Short mmCIF file of C-alpha atoms in Angstrom, two decimals:
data_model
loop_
_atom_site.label_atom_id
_atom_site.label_comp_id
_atom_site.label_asym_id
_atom_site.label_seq_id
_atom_site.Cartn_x
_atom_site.Cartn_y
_atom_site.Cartn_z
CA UNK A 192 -16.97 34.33 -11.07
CA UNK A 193 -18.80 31.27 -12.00
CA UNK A 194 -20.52 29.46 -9.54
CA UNK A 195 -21.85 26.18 -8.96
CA UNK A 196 -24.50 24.73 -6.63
CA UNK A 197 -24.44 21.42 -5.16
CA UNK A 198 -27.30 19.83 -2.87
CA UNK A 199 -27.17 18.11 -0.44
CA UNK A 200 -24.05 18.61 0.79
CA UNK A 201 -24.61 14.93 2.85
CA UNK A 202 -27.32 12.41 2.81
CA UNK A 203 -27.93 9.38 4.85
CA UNK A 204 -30.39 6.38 3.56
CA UNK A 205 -31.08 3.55 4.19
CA UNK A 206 -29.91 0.40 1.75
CA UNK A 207 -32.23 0.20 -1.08
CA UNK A 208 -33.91 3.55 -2.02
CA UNK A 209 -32.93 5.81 -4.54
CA UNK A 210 -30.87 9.31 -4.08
CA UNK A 211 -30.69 12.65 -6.39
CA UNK A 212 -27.82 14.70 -6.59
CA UNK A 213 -28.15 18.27 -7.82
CA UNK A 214 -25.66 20.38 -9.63
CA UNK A 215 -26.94 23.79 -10.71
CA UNK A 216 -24.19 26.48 -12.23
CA UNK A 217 -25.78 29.64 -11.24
CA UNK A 218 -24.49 32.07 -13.32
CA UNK A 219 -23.38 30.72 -16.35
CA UNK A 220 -24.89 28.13 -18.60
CA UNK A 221 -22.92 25.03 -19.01
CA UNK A 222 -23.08 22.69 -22.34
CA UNK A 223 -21.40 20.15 -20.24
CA UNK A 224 -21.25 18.39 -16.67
CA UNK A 225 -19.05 16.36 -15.11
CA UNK A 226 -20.02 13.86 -12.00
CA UNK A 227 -16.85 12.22 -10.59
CA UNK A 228 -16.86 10.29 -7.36
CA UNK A 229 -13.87 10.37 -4.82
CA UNK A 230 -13.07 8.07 -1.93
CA UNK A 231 -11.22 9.44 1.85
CA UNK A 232 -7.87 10.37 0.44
CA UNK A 233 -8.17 9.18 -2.87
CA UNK A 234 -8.73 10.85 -5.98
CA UNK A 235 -11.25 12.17 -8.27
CA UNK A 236 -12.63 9.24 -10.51
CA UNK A 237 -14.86 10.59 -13.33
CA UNK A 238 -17.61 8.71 -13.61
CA UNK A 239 -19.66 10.11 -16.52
CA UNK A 240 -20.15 13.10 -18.74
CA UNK A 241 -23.54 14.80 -18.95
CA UNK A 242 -24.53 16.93 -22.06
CA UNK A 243 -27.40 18.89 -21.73
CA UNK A 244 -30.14 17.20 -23.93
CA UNK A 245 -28.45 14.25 -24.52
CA UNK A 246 -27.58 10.79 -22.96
CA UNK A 247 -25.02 11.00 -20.58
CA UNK A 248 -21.45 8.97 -21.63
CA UNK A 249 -19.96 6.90 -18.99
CA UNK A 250 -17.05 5.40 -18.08
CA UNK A 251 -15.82 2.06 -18.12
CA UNK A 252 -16.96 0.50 -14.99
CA UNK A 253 -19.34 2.93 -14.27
CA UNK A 254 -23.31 1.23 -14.17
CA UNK A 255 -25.57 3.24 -16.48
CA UNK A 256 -28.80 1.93 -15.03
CA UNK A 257 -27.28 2.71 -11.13
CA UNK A 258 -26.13 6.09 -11.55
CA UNK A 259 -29.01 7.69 -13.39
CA UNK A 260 -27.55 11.57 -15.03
CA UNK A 261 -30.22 14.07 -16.64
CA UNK A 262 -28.85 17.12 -18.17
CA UNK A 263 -32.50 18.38 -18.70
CA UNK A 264 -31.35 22.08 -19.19
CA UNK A 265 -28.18 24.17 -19.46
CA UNK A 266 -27.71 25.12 -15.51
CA UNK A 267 -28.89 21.83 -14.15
CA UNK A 268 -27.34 18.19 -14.22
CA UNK A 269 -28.66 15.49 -11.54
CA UNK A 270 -27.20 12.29 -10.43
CA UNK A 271 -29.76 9.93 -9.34
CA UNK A 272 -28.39 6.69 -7.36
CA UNK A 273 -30.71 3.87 -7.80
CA UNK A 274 -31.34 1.26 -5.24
CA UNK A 275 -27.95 2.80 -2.83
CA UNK A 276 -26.29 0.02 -0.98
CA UNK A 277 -23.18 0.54 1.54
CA UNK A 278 -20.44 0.18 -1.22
CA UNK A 279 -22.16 3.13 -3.18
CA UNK A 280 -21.01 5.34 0.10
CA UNK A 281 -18.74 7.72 -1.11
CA UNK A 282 -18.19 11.66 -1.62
CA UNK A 283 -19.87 12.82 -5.31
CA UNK A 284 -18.89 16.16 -7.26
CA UNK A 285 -20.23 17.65 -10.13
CA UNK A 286 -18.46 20.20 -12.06
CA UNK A 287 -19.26 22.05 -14.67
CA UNK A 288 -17.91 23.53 -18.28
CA UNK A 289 -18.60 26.99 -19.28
CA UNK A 290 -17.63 26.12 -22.96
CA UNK A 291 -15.07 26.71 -25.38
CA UNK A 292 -12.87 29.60 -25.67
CA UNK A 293 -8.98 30.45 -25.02
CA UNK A 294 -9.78 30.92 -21.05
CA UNK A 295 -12.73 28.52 -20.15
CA UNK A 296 -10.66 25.57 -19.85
CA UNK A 297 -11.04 25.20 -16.34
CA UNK A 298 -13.86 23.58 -14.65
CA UNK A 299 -16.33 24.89 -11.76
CA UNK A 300 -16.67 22.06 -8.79
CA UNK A 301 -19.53 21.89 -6.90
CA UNK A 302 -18.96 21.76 -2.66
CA UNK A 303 -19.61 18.15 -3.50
CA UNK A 304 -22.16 15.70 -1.60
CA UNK A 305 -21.35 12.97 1.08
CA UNK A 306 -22.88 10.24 0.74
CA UNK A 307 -24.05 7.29 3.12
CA UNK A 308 -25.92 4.24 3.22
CA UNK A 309 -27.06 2.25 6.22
CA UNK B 1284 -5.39 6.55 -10.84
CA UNK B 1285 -7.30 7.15 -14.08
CA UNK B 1286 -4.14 9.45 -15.44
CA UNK B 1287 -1.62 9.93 -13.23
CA UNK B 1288 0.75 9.61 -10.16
CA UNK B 1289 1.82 12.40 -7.78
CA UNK B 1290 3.96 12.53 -5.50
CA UNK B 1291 4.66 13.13 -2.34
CA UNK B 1292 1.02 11.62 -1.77
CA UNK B 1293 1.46 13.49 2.12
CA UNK B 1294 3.51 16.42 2.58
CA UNK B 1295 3.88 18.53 6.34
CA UNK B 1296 6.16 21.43 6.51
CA UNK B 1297 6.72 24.76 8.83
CA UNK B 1298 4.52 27.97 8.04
CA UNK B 1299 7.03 30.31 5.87
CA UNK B 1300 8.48 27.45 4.12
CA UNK B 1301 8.48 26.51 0.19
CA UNK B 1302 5.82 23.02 -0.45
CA UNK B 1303 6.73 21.34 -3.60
CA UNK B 1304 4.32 18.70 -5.36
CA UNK B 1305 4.85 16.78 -8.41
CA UNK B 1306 2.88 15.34 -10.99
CA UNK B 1307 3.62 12.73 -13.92
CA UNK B 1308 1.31 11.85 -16.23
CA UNK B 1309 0.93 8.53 -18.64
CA UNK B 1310 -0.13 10.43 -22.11
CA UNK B 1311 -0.32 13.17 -24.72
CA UNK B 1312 -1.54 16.34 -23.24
CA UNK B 1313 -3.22 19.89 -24.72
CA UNK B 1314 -2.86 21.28 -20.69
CA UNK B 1315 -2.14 20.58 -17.23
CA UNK B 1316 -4.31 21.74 -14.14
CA UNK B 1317 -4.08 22.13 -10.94
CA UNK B 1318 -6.84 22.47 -8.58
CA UNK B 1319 -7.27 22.74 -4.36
CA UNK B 1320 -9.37 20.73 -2.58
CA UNK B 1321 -10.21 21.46 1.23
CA UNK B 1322 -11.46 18.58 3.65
CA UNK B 1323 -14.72 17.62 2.41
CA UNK B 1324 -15.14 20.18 -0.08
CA UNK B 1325 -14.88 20.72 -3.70
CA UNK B 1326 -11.96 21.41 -5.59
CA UNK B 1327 -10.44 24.66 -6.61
CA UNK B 1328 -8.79 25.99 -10.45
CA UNK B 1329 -5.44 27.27 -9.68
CA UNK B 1330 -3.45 27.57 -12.47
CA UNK B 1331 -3.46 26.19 -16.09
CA UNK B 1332 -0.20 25.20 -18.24
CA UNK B 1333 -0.70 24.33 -21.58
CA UNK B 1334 1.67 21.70 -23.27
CA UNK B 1335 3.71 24.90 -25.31
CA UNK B 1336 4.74 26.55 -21.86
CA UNK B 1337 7.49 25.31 -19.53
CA UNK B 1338 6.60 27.43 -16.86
CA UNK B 1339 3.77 29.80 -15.14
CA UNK B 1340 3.14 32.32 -11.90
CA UNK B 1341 0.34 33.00 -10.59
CA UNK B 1342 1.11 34.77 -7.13
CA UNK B 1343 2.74 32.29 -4.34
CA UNK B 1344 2.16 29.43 -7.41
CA UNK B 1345 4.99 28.46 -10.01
CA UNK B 1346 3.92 25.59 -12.27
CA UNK B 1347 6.62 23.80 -14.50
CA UNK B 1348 5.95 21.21 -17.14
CA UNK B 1349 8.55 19.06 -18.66
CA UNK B 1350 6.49 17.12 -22.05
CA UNK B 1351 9.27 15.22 -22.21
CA UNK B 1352 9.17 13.59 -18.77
CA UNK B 1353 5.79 13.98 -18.76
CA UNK B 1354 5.65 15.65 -15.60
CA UNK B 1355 5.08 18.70 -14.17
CA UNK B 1356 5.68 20.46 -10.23
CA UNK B 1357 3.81 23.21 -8.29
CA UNK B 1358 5.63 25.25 -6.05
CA UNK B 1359 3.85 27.22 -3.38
CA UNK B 1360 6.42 29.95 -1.78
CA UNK B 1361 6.31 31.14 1.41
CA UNK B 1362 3.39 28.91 2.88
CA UNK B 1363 0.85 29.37 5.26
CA UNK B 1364 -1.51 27.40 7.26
CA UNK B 1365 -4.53 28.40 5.12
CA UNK B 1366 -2.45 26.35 2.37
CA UNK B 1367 -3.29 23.64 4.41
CA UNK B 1368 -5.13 21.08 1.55
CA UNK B 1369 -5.10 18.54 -0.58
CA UNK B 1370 -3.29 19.69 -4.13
CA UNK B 1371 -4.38 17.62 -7.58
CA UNK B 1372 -2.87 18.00 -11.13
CA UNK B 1373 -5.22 16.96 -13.65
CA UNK B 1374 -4.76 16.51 -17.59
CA UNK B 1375 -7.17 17.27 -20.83
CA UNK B 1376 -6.17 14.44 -22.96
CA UNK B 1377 -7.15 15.39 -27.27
CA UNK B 1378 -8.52 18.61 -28.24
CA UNK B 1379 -8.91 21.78 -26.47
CA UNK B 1380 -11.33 21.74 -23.93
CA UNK B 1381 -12.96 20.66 -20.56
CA UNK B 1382 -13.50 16.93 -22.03
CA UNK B 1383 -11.74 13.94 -20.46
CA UNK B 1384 -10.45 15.76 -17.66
CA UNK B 1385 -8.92 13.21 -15.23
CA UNK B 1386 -7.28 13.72 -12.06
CA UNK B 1387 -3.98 12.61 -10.29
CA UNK B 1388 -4.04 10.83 -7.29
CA UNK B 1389 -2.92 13.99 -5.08
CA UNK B 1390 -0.52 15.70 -2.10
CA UNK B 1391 -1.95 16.41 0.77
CA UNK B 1392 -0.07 19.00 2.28
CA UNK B 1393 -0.18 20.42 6.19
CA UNK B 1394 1.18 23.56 6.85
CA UNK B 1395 2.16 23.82 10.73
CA UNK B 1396 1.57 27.20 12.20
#
């Protein structure tokens, strides 16, 4: 099966300093990432998608220059978050997109990472 | 949310009995997903529909879609506590493909021993 790798799984900081979110798919390579955020009992809300080589494409609403995404090779996307404050607190995923073909429409989550900021 | 609605956004029910969750949808689709998300964890594949099928089984799972209605149910038979999680559709808007995959809003369903 195809697996991917999320770390941390939870990470506590304090307001003000930055935090990096990996996503690895170990065992497949994956021409494209997906980081979505989620709030307690709400749903998934993607926030951008991250192509390896390329500039990430966000969403509307979504800060570029807060959420920092590097696709720098085909198993590994990060999500840096610049400068955290409390209302950035939330649970992140990454997923991940084997590529095309008649059965690798689904995506791969990662366990996803909890974030929190004091 | 950023495509859909489901509904019922809670759903409890005995161990043994049949959980049904639907899931309507604002545009044109190529599929319909639905995934499984535990407490705090990430989320699941359970079964894909694409827009030319009405229906699909995959073991205690039967997936309808209705294009026309723009909607589409997931039946889990026979449940058991281990079903115990929160159920999403989600919907690949234009071509084929993982792209622009966005999520309903969800069921969370309790099985009761």
């Amino acid at each position: 099966g195809a697996v991917v790798s999320q770390h941390p799984s939870w990470v506590i900081c304090k307001s003000g300093t930055s935090v990096k979110i990996e996503c690895r798919s170990l065992d497949f390579q994956a021409t494209t990432m997906f980081w979505y955020r989620q709030f307690p009992k709400q749903s998934l809300m993607l926030m951008a998608t991250s192509n390896e080589g390329s500039k990430a494409t966000y969403e509307q609403g979504v800060e570029k220059d807060k959420f920092l995404i590097n696709h720098a090779s085909l198993t590994l996307s990060t999500l840096t978050v610049t400068s955290a404050h409390p209302e950035d607190s939330s649970f992140y995923i990454c997923s991940a997109y084997r590529g095309p073909g008649p059965t690798n429409e689904k995506l791969f989550f990662g366990s996803g990472t909890q974030l929190s900021v004091l | 949310s950023q495509q859909g609605e489901e509904d019922p956004q809670a759903l409890s029910i005995q161990e043994g009995e049949n959980a049904t969750m639907n899931c309507s949808y604002k545009t044109s689709i190529n599929n319909l997903q639905w995934y499984r998300q535990n407490s705090g964890r990430g989320l699941v594949h359970l079964i894909l529909i694409r827009s030319n099928e009405r229906e699909k089984h995959s073991g205690r799972l039967r997936v309808t879609l209705d294009t026309s209605k723009k909607s589409s149910s997931l039946l889990i038979t026979a449940s058991r506590a281990a079903d115990t999680a929160s159920y999403f559709c989600a919907t690949v808007r234009g071509r084929t493909g993982a792209n622009n995959l966005f999520f309903g809003t969800g069921t969370r369903l309790t099985v009761i021993p």
